GROMACS .gro file of C-alpha atoms in nm:
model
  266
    1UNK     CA    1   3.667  13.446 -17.229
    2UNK     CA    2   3.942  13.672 -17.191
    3UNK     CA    3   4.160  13.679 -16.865
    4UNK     CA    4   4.085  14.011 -16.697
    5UNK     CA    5   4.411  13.995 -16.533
    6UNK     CA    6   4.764  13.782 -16.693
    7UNK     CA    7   5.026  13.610 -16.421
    8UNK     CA    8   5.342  13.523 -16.534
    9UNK     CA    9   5.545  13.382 -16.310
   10UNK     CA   10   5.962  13.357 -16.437
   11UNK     CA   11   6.316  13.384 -16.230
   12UNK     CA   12   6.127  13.432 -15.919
   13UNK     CA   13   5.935  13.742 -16.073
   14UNK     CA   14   5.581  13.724 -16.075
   15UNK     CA   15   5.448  14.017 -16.302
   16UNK     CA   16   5.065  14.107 -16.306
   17UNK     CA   17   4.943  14.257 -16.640
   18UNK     CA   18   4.584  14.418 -16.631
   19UNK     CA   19   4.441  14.270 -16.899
   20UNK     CA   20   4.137  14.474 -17.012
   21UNK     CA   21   4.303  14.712 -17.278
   22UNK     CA   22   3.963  14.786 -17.502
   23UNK     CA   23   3.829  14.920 -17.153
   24UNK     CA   24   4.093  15.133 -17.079
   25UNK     CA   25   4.163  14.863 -16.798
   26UNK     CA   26   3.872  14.963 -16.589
   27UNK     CA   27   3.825  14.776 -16.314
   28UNK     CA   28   3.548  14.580 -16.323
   29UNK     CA   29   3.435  14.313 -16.002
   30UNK     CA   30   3.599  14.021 -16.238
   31UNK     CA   31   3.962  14.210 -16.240
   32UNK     CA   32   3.873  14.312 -15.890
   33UNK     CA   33   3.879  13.983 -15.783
   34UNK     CA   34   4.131  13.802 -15.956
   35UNK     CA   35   4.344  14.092 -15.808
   36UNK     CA   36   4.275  13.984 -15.493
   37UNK     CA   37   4.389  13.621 -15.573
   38UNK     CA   38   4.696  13.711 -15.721
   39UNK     CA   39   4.829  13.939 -15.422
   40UNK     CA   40   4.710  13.637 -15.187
   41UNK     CA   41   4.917  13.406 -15.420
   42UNK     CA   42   5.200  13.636 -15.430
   43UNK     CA   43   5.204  13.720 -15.065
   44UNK     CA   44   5.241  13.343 -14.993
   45UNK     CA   45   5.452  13.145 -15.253
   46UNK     CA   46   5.796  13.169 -15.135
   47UNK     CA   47   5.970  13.091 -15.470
   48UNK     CA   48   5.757  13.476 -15.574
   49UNK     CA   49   6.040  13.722 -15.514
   50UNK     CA   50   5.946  14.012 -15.639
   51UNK     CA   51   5.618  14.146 -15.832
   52UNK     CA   52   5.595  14.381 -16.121
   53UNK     CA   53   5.211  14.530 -16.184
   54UNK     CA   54   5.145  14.723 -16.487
   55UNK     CA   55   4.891  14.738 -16.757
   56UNK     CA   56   4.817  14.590 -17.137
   57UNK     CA   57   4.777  14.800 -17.438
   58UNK     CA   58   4.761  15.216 -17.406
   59UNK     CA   59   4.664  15.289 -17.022
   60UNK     CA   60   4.722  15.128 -16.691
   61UNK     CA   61   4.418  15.186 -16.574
   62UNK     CA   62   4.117  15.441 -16.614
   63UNK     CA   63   3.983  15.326 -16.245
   64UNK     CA   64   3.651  15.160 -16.135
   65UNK     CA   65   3.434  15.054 -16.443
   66UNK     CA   66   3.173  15.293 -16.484
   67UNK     CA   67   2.969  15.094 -16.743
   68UNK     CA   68   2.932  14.820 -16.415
   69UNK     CA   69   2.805  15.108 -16.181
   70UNK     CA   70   2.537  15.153 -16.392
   71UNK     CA   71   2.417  14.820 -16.465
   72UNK     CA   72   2.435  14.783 -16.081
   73UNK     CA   73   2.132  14.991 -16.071
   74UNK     CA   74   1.986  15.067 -15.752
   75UNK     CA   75   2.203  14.803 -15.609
   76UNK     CA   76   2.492  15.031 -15.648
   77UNK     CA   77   2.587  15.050 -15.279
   78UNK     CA   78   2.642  14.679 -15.264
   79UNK     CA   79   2.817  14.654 -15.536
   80UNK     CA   80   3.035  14.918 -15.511
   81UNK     CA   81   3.119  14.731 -15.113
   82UNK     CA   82   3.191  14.395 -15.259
   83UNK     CA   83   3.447  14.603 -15.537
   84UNK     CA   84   3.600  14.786 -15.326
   85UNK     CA   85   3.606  14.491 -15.034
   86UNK     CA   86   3.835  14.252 -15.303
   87UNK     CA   87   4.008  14.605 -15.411
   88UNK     CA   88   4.164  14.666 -15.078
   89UNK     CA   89   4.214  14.366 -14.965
   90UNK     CA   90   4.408  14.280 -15.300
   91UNK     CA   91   4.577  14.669 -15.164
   92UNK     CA   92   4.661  14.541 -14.801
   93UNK     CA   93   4.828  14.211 -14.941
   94UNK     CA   94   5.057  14.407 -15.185
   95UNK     CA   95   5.157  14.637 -14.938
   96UNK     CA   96   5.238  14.382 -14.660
   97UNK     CA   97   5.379  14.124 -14.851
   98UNK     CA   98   5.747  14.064 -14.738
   99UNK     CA   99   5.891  14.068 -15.099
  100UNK     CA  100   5.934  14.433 -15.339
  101UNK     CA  101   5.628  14.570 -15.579
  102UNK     CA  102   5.759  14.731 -15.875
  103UNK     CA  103   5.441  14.900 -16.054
  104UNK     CA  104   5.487  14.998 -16.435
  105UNK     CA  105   5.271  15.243 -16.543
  106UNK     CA  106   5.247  15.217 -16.914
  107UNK     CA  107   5.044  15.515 -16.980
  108UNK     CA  108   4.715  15.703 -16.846
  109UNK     CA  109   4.610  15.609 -16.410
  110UNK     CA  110   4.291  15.720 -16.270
  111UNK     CA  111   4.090  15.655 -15.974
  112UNK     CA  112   4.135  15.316 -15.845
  113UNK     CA  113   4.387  15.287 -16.111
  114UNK     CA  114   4.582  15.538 -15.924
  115UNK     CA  115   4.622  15.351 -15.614
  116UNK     CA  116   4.708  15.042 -15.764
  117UNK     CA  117   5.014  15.273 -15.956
  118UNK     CA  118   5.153  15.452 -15.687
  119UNK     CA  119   5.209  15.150 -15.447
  120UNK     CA  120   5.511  15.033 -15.566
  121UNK     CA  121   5.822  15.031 -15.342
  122UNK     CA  122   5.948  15.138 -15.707
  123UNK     CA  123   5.744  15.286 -15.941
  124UNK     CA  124   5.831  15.387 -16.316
  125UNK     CA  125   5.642  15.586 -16.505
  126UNK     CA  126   5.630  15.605 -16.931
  127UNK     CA  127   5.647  15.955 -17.018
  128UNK     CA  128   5.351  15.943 -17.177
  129UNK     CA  129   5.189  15.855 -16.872
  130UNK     CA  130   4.930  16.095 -16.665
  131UNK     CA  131   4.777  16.071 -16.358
  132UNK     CA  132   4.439  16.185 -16.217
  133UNK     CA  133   4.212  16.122 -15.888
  134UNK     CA  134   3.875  16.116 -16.112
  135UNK     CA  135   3.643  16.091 -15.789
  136UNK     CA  136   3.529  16.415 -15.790
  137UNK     CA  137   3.408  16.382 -16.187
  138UNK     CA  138   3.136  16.059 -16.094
  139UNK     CA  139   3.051  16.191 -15.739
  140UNK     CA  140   3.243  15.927 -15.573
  141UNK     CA  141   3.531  15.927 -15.298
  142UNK     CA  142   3.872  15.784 -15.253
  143UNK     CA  143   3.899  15.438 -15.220
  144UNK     CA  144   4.150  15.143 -15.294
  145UNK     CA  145   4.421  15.318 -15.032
  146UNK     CA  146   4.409  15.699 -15.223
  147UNK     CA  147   4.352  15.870 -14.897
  148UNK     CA  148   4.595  15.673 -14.699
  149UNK     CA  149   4.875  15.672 -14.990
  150UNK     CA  150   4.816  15.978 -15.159
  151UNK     CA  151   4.926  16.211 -14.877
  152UNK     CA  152   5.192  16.011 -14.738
  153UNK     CA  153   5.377  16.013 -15.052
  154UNK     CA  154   5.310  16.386 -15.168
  155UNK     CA  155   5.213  16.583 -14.851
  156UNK     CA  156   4.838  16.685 -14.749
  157UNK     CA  157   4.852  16.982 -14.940
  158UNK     CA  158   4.906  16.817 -15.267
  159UNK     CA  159   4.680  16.567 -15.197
  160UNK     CA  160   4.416  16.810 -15.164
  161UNK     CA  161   4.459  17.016 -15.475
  162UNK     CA  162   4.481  16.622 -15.689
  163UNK     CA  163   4.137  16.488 -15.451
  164UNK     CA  164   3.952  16.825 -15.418
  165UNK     CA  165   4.035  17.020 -15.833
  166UNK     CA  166   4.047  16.667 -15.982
  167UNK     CA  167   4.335  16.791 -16.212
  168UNK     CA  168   4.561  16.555 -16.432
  169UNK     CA  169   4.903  16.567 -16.331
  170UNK     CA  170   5.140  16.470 -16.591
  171UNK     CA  171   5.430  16.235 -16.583
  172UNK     CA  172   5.755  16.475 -16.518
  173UNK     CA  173   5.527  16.656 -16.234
  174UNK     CA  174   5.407  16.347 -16.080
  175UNK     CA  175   5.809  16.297 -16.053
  176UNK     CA  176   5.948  16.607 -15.895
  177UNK     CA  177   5.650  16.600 -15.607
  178UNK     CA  178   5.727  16.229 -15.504
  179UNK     CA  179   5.460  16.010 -15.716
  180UNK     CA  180   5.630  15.826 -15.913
  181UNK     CA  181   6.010  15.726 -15.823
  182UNK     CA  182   6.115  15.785 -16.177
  183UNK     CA  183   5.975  15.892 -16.536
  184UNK     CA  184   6.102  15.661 -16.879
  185UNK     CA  185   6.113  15.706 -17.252
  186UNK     CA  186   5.834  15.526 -17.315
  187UNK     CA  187   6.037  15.274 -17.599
  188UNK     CA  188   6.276  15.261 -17.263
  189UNK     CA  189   6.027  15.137 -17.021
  190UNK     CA  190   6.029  14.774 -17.054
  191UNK     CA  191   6.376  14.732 -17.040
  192UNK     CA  192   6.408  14.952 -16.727
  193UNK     CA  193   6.146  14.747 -16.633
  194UNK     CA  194   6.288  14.417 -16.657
  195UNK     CA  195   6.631  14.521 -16.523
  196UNK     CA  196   6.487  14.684 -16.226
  197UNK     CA  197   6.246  14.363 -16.157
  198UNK     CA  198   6.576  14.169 -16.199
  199UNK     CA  199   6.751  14.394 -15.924
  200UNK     CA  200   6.479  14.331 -15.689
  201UNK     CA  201   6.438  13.931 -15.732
  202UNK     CA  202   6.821  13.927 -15.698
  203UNK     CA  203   6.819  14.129 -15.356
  204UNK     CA  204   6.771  14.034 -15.028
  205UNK     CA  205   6.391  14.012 -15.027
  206UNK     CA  206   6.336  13.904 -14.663
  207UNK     CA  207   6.528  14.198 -14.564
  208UNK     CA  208   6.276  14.387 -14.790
  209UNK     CA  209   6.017  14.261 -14.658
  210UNK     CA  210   6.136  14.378 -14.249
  211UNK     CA  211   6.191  14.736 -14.456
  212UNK     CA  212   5.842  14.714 -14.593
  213UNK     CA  213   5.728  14.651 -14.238
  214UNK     CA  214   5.891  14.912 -14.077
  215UNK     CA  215   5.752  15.181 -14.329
  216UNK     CA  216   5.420  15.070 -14.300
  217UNK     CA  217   5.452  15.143 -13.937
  218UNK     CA  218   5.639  15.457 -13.945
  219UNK     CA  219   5.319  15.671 -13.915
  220UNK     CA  220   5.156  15.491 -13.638
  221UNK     CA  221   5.285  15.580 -13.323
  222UNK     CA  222   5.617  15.782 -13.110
  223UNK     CA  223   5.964  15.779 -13.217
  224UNK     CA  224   6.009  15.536 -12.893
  225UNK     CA  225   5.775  15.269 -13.033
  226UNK     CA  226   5.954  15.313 -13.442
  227UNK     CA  227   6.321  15.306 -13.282
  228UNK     CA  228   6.184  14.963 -13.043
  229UNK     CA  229   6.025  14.814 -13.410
  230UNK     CA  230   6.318  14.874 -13.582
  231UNK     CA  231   6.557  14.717 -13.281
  232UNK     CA  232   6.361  14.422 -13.357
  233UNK     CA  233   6.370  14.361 -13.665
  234UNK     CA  234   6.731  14.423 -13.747
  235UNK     CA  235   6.813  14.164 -13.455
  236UNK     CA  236   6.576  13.890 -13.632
  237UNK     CA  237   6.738  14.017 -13.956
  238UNK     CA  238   7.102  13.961 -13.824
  239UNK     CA  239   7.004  13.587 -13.725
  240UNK     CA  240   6.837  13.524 -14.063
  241UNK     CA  241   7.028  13.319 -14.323
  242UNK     CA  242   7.052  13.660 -14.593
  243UNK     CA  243   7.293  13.841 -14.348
  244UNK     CA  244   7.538  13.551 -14.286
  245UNK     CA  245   7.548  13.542 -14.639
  246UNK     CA  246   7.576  13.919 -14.723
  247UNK     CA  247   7.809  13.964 -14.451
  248UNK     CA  248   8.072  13.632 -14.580
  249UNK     CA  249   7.978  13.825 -14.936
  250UNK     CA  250   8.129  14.177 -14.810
  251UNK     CA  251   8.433  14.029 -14.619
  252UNK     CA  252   8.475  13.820 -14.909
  253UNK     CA  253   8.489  14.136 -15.159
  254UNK     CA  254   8.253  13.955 -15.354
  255UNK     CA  255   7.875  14.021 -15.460
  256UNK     CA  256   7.626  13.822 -15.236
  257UNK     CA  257   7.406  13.554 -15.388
  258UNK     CA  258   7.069  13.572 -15.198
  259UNK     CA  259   6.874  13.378 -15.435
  260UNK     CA  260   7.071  13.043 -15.374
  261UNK     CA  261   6.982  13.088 -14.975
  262UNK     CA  262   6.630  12.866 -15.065
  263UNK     CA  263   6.302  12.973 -15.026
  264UNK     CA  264   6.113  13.080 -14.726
  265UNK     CA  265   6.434  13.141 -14.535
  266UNK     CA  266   6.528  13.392 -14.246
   0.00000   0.00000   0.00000
């Protein structure tokens, strides 16, 4: 039986390929779940320094799998829990995890698909890519993070028109409103792909991670409590073993060599 979801792991870069191309890479409770393994795996194996998602043959992902809604029957509200319970918690480790998520999108994102392509720290788009919310079309509502991310990265207003009209926004629009970080040739994208992964393995990934943190929070309470978090963690950063080393690097006038500070290291 085919893998519903590939791992490689290589140079400290651990990239995710969905692996259901002749079904548009829906998401189905198998891929659901193995997505949930991998973040938990790449959350906690320190020699993981940076993770690249993206999807096999022509889309990233059309969303949930329709075809499994059906069969679900009248059991479609417990299904549709336990998907969407292994979807976001597969969501919350990829968002917390202290190391970068570089998301690929390789062509078409819908639905669930969506939120899995716009949570990259970095996210690069082919420019044959397109992106739609797809709720509204099957009578369903946001899940996987789409209300959460959606507006934070494009404004409420934006987030409306893409949730409420269900239009498809294409790749060089998805770019100028904040989407995506950048759009690709799509011959281009692998390459600018594997450089960028590259980048982000060879950068200071625990300092990352505080950054990752600190975003996360940004939204959640008064400028006092933000300006308190951040006091924090640039004082635990300063002690950690990345700054003594980028630090002797700048004095030095030479580039800093993070990787070689070990794994699981301040």
């Amino acid at each position: 039986m085919t893998e519903p979801l590939l791992i490689e792991v290589d140079n400290g870069i651990a990239t995710l390929t969905l692996n259901r191309p002749d079904a548009g890479n829906s998401i189905s409770m198998g891929l659901a779940r193995a997505l949930m393994e991998a973040a938990i795996r790449c959350d906690t194996d320190d020699t993981i320094r940076c993770v690249v998602l993206t999807g096999a043959g022509r889309l990233f992902s059309a969303g949930g799998d329709i075809s499994g809604f059906q069969e679900a029957g009248d059991r479609i509200s417990a299904y549709l829990s336990e998907l969407v319970g292994y979807l976001n918690m597969a969501m919350a480790r990829f968002l917390r995890m202290p190391k970068p998520l570089l998301t690929v999108v390789n062509g078409p994102a819908a639905g669930a698909g969506l939120s899995l392509a716009i949570a990259g720290d970095i996210v690069l788009a082919a420019q044959s890519a397109h992106f739609t919310t797809a709720y509204g079309g099957v009578g369903l509502t946001p899940d996987a993070g789409m209300s959460w991310l959606l507006p934070r990265l494009v404004g409420l207003r934006r987030a409306q028109e893409m949730l409420v009209m269900n239009n498809r926004v294409g790749a060089d629009e998805a770019a100028a409103m904040g989407l995506v970080t950048r759009v690709v040739a799509d011959d281009g994208l692998a390459l600018e792909a594997s450089q960028t992964a590259a980048q982000l393995a060879a950068s200071a990934t625990q300092a990352i991670g505080g950054t990752r943190r600190l975003l996360l929070a940004s939204y959640e309470g008064a400028l006092e409590g933000q300006l308190e978090r951040e006091a924090r963690s640039v004082a635990a950063a300063g002690a950690g073993r990345e700054s003594r080393e980028g630090v002797a690097a700048f004095l030095a006038r030479r580039r800093p060599d993070f990787t070689a500070l070990g794994e699981g290291q301040g």
